[in-house]
XYZ file of C-alpha atoms in Angstrom:
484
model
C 0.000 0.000 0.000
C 1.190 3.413 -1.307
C 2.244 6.012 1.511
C -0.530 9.106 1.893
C 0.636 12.013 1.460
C 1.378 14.573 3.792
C 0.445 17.773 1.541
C -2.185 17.816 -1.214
C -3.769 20.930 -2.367
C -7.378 20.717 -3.307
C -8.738 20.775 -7.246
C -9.385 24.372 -8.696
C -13.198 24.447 -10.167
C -12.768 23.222 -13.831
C -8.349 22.485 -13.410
C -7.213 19.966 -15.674
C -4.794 17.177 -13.587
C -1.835 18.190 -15.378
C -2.108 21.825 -13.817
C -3.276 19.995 -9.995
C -0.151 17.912 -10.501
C 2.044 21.040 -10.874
C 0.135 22.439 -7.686
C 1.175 19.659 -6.057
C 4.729 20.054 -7.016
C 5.106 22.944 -5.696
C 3.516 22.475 -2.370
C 5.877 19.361 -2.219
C 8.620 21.219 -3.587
C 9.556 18.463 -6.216
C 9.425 18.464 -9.673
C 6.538 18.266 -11.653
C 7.706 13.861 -13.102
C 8.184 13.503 -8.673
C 4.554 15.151 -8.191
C 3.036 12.531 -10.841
C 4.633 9.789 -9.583
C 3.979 10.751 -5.715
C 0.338 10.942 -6.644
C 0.252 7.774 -8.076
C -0.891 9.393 -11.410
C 2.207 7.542 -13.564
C 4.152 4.847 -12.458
C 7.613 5.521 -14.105
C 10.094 8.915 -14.542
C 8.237 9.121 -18.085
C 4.940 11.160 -18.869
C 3.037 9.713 -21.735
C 2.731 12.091 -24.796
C -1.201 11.679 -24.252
C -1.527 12.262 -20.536
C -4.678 14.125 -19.358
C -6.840 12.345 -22.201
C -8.523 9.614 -19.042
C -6.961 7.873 -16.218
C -8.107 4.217 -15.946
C -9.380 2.380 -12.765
C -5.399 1.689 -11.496
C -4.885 4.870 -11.689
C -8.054 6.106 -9.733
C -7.382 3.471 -7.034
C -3.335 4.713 -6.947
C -4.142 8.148 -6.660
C -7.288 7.708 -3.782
C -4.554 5.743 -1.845
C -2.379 8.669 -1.764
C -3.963 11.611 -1.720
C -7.381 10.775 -0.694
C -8.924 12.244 -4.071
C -12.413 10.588 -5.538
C -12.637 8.631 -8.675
C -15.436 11.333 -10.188
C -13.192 14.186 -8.876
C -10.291 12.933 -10.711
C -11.919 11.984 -13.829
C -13.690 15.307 -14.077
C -10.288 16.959 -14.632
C -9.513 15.192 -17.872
C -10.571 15.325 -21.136
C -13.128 12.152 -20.762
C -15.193 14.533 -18.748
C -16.605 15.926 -22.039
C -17.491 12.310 -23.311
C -20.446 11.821 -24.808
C -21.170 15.291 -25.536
C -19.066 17.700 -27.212
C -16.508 14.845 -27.754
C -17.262 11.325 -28.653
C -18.461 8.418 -26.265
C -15.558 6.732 -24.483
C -14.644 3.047 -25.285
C -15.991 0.409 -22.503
C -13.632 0.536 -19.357
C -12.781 -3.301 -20.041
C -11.539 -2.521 -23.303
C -8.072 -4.663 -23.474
C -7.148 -3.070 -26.890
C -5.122 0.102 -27.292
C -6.057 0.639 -30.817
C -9.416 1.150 -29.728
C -8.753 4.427 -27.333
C -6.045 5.446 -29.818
C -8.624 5.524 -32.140
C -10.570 7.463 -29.605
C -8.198 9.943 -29.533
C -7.584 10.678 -32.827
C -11.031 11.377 -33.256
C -11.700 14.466 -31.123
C -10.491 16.722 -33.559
C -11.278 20.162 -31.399
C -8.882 18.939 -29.027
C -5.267 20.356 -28.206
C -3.209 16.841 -27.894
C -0.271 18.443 -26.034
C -0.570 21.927 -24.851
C -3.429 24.046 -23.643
C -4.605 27.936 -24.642
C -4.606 30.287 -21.773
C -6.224 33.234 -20.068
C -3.591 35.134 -18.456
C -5.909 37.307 -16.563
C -7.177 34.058 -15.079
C -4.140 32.530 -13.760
C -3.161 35.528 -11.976
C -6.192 35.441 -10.451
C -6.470 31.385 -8.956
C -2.857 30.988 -8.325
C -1.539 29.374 -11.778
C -4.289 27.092 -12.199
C -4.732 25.788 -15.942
C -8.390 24.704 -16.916
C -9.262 21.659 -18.343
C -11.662 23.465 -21.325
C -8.448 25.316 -22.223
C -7.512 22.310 -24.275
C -10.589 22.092 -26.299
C -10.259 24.585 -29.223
C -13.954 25.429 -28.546
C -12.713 27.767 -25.929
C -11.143 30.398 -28.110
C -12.048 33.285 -25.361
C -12.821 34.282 -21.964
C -16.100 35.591 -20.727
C -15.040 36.384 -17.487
C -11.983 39.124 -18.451
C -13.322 39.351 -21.981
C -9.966 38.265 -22.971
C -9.197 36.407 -26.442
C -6.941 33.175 -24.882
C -3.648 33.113 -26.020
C -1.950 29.567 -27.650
C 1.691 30.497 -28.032
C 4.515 32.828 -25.691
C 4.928 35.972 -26.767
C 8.579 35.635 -26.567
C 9.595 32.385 -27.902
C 6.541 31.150 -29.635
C 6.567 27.947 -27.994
C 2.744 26.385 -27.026
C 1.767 26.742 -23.320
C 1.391 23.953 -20.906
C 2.911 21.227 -22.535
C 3.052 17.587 -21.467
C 6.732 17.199 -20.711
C 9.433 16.845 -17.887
C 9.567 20.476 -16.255
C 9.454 23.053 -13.249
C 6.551 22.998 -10.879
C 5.773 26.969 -11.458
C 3.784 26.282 -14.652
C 3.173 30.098 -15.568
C 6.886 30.294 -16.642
C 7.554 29.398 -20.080
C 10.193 26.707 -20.486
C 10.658 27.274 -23.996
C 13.745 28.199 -25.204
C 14.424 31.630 -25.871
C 15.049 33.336 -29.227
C 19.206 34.367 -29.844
C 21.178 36.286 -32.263
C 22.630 33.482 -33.810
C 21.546 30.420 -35.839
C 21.615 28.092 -32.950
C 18.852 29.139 -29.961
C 20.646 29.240 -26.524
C 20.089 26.754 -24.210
C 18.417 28.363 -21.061
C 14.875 28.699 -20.862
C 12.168 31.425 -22.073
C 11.297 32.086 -18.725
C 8.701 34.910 -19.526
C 5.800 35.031 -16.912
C 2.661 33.905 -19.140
C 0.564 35.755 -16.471
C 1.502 38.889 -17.435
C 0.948 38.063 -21.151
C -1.040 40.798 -23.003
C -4.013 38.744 -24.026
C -6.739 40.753 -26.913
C -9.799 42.377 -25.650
C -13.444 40.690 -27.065
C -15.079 43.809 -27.948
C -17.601 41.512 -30.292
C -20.222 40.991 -28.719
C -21.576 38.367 -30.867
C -18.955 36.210 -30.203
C -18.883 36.599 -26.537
C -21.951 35.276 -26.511
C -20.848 32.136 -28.806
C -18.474 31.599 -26.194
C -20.517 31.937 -23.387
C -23.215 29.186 -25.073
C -20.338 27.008 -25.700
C -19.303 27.396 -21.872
C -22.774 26.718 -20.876
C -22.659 23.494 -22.818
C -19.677 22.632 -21.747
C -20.210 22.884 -17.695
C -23.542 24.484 -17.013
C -26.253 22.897 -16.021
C -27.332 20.539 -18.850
C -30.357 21.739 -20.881
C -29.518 19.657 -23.860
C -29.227 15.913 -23.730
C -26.147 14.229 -24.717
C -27.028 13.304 -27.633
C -28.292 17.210 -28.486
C -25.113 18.188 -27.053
C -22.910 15.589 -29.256
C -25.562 16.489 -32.751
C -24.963 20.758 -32.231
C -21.754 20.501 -31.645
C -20.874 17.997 -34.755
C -22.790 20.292 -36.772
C -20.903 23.537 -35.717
C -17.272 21.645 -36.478
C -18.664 20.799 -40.035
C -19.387 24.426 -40.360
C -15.727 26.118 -39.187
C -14.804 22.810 -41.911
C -16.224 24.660 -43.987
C -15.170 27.798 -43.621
C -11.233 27.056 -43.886
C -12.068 25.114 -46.548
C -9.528 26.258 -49.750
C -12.466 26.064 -52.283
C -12.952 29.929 -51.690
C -11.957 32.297 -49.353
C -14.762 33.865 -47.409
C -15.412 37.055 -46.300
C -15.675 37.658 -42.899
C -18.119 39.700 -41.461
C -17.136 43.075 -39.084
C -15.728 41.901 -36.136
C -12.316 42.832 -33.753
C -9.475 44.208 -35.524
C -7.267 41.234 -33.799
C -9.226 38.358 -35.552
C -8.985 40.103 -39.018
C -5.778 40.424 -38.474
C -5.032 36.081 -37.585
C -7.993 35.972 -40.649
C -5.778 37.620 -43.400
C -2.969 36.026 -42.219
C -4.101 32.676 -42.677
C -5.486 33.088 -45.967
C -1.919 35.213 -47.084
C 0.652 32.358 -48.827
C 3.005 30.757 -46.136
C -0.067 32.552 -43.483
C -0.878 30.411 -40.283
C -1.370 26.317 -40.689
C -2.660 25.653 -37.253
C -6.382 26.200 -37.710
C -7.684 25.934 -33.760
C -5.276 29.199 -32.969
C -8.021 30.985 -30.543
C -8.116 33.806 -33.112
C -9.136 31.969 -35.955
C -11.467 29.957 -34.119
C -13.431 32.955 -33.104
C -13.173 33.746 -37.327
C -14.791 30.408 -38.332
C -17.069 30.867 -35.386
C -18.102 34.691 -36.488
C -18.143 33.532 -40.332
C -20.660 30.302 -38.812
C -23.087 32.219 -37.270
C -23.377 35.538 -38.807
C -21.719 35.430 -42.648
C -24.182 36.117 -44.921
C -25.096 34.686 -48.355
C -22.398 34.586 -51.178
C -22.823 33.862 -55.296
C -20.535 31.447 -56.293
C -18.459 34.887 -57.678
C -17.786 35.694 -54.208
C -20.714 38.673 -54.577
C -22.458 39.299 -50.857
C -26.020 38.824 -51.010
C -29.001 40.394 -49.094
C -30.068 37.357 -47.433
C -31.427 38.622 -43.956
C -29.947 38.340 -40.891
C -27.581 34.888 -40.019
C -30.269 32.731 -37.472
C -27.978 30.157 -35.563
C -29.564 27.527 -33.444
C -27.855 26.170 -30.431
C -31.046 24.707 -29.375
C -32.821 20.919 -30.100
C -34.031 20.659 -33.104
C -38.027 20.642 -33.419
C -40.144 18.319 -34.884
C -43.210 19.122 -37.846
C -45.917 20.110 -35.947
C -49.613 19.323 -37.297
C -48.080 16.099 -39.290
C -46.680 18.223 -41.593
C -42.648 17.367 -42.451
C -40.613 20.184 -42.722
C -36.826 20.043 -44.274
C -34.445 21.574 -41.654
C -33.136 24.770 -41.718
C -29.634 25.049 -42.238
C -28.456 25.013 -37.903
C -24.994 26.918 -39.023
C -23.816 28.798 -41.698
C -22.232 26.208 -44.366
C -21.423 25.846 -48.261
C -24.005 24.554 -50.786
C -23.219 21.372 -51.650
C -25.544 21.178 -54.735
C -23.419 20.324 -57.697
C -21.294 23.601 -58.953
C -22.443 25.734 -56.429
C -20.278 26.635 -53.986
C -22.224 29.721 -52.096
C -22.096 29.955 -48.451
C -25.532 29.963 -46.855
C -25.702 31.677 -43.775
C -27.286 30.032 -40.388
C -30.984 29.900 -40.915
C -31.092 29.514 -44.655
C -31.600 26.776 -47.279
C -32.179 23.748 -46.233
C -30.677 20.619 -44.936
C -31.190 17.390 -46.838
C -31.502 13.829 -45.048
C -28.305 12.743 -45.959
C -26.755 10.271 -43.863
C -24.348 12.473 -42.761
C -26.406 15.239 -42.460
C -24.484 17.707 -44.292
C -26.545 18.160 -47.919
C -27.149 22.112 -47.201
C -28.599 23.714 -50.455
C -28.670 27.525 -50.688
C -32.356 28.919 -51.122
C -32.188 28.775 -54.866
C -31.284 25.069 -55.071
C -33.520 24.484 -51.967
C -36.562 26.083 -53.502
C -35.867 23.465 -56.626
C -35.776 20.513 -55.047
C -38.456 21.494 -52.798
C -40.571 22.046 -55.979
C -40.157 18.468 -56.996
C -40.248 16.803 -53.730
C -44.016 18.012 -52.628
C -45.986 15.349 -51.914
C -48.911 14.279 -53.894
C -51.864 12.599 -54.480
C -50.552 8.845 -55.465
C -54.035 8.095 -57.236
C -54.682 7.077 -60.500
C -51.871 5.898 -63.035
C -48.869 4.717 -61.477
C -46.481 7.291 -60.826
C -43.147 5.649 -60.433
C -41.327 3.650 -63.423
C -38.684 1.443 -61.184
C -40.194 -1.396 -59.956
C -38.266 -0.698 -56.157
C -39.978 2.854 -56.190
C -43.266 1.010 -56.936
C -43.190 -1.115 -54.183
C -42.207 1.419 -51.936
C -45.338 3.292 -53.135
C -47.655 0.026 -52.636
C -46.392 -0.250 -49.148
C -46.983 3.259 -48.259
C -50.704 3.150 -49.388
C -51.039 0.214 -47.635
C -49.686 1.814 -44.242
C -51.825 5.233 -45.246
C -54.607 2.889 -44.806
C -53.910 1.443 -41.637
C -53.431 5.063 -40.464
C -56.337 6.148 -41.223
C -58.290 3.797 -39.215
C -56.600 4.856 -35.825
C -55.365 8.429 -35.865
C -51.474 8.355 -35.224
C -49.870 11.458 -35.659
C -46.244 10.031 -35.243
C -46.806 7.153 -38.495
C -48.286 10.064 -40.536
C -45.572 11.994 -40.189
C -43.152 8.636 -40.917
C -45.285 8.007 -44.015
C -45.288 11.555 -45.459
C -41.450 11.977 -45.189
C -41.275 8.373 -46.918
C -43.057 10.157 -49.703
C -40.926 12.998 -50.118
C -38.326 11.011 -50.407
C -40.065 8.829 -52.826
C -40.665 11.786 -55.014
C -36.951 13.472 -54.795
C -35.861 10.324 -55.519
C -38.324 9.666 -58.965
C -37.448 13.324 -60.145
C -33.550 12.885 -59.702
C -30.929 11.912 -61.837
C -29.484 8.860 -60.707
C -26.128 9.599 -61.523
C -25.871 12.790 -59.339
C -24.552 12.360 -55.794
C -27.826 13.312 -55.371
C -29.652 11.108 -56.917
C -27.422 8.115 -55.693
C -28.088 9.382 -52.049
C -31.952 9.150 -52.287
C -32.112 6.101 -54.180
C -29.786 4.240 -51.296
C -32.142 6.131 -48.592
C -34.948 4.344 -51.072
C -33.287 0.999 -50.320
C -32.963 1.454 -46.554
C -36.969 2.247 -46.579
C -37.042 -1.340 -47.838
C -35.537 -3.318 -45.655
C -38.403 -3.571 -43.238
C -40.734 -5.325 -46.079
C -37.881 -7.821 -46.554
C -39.910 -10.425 -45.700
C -42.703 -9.761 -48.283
C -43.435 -12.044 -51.400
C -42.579 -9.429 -52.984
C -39.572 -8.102 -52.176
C -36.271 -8.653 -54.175
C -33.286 -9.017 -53.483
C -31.644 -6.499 -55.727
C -33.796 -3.942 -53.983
C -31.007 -3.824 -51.157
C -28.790 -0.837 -50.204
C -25.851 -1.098 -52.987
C -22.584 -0.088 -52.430
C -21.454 2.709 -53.818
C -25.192 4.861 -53.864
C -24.722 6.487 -50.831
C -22.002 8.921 -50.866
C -20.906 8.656 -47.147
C -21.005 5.023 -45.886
C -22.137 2.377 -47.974
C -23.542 -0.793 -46.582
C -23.898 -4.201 -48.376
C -26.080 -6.516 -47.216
C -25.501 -10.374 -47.658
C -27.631 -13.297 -47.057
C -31.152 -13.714 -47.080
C -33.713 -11.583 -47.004
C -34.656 -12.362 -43.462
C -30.964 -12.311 -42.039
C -30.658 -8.754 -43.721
C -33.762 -7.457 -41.863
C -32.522 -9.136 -38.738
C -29.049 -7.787 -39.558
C -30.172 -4.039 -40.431
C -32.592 -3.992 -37.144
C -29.667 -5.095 -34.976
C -27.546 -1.967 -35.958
C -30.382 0.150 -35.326
């Protein structure tokens, strides 16, 4: 059994473990490799390359031995606290493999792996505390001190809070300091990151991006996780967007600081490190409030950008609507590259979610994808589609003899996706989308006498993930309901 120690300073609200182990350090007066291995939180002289990510159920045990700390405590000051919602689920604790919580980790794209942005203000204020959020580029400013964060020294240029061997004062930069020469010298940077001139937020729009992102991140939880995970996965496909080299975009008024990081990046040889706090807060501004472009780059009167950091709504009154566009995002229709702004066009059911057509292409597929009256002559030519259509009529039935609102709705967004389907090329990407969302509509009448077995999904229709099913018509319902 591990000796308890002596000394142990208690967890800052919101510190990540990496900046409690340094705390420790220094109460201890050790280094900051001692103060890790003292707490039990790594059991060699080395610190892994991917420390702060989780700590697993030896390590919890190791470190309530010797410092008394709980296992929820402990876990809420890493990364895996934001599991499940603005990062991905975590892998089962019993997981043996450590490809599968590599792969974990190379997933959460909006994290920093190895250093953490800062708020100077901030850690002259709790003492040299570093926050855990600091390492997710979602945090690109502080509402508190209306601060921008900073990501680098503004000596040396070397990132902040790195995961390596060093000092137990963790506000002094132990980069290496800039010479005359060709060779850098080899003491330290030793600038004081608290007194670090961080830029003011005089945008008001995007303090209050940051403080709904804050509020997602630790206030109380209005969204479920699965909200949570959906908004946030939608906003990262949108700042994808925006750097996206297809065509510069033009970013709306804002603080002279993040036009400044914005021009820079776009200039030749300009930044490469996208999640810089500055240009974060550009792709978030551009996101939420850009408005509509041609595809010649021309702003467009489009009305004012409508974000929505809320759940999304259902139809009401059985009636289906096509989602608004959540954040701002480019047109994916084919040719088009205009950016529609956050509340405009719409949002088709791709699998991914991510078809956004501007209003023009929007109001044309609309057009063709009202549903109608399916009496008289048949109105589909492919015998799948006519199937589909026998199906539906024979579930419109069944409908109408006990009043469901929820199966109406089902049924009419089957239909709209029945017509988009009949009045689209198949060759598109478009057209290969709908007809493998057609296919997925027909695995529940598998077992019909029917049904064929051509009808299901194909690879190579659906632009995102195909699926091929094998076997029997029966195993492939079985096989499609078990992944659902």
């Amino acid at each position: 059994m591990s000796r308890r120690l002596a000394l142990v300073p208690d967890p800052h609200p919101g510190e990540s473990v990496l900046s409690w182990a340094d705390a420790l350090a220094r109460l201890n007066q050790v280094s900051r490799t001692e103060a890790l291995r003292m707490a039990g939180l790594v059991s060699s002289s080395t610190v892994s390359a991917v420390f702060g990510y989780r700590v697993s159920d030896v390590v919890v045990r190791a470190v309530r031995e010797s410092t008394g700390m709980a296992g929820e405590q402990l876990r809420s000051m890493t990364l895996a606290h934001y599991a499940g919602r603005v990062l991905e689920a975590l892998p089962r604790d019993d997981a043996k493999e450590y490809g599968a919580w590599a792969t974990w980790r190379y997933r959460q794209r909006m994290v920093l792996p190895k250093h953490s942005n800062a708020c100077p203000s901030c850690l002259r204020e709790n003492g040299g505390r570093w926050l855990v959020r600091w390492r997710l580029a979602w945090s690109f400013a502080c509402v508190r001190h209306q601060r921008y964060l900073i990501a680098q020294c503004s000596g040396c240029g070397s990132f902040l809070h790195r995961v390596w061997p060093g000092g137990p004062k963790s506000w002094i930069c132990p980069g290496a300091s800039r010479g005359l020469g060709l060779r850098p010298p080899p003491q330290p940077c030793g600038r004081d990151i608290r007194r670090m001139r961080a830029k003011p937020v005089h945008d008001a729009g995007l303090l209050a991006c940051q403080q709904r992102i804050d509020h997602l991140l630790d206030g109380p939880q209005v969204l479920t996780a699965d909200e949570a995970r959906d908004l946030f996965r939608e906003l990262h496909h949108s700042m994808q967007d925006v750097w996206s080299a297809v065509r510069p975009l033009r970013l709306p008024p804002t603080d002279e600081a993040v036009h400044r990081a914005w021009e820079r990046h776009l200039a030749p040889g300009g930044y490469r490190e996208q999640y810089r706090p500055l240009l974060v807060a550009a792709a978030m501004k551009i996101a939420t409030e850009a408005g509509l472009e041609t595809a010649e780059g021309i702003p467009v009167q489009a009305g004012p950008a409508r974000p929505n950091w809320d759940a999304r709504q259902p139809g009401q009154g059985g009636e289906v609507a096509l989602a608004a566009n959540r954040f701002g995002s480019r047109c994916r229709h084919s040719g088009c590259f205009a950016w529609v702004p956050a509340g405009h066009g719409v949002v088709l059911g791709d699998t991914d979610g991510r078809d956004t057509h501007c209003p023009r292409h929007a109001q044309a597929f609309t057009r063709r994808a009202q549903s109608r009256e399916h009496t008289g002559p048949a109105a589909f030519t492919e015998p799948y589609l006519m199937f589909l259509d026998d199906r539906l009529r024979e579930e419109e039935q069944g409908v109408g003899e006990v009043d469901g609102g929820l199966p109406r709705q089902r049924i009419e967004a089957q239909r709209l996706i029945l017509d988009a389907c009949a009045a689209t090329a198949p060759r598109t990407r478009e057209g290969r989308s709908l007809r493998y969302a057609v296919r997925c509509l027909l695995l529940p009448y598998a077992g019909h006498a029917d049904f064929r077995m051509a009808w299901l999904p194909r690879q190579g229709e659906n632009p995102a993930r195909p699926i091929v099913v094998e076997g029997s018509a029966g195993e492939a319902s079985r096989g499609a309901a078990g992944r659902g």
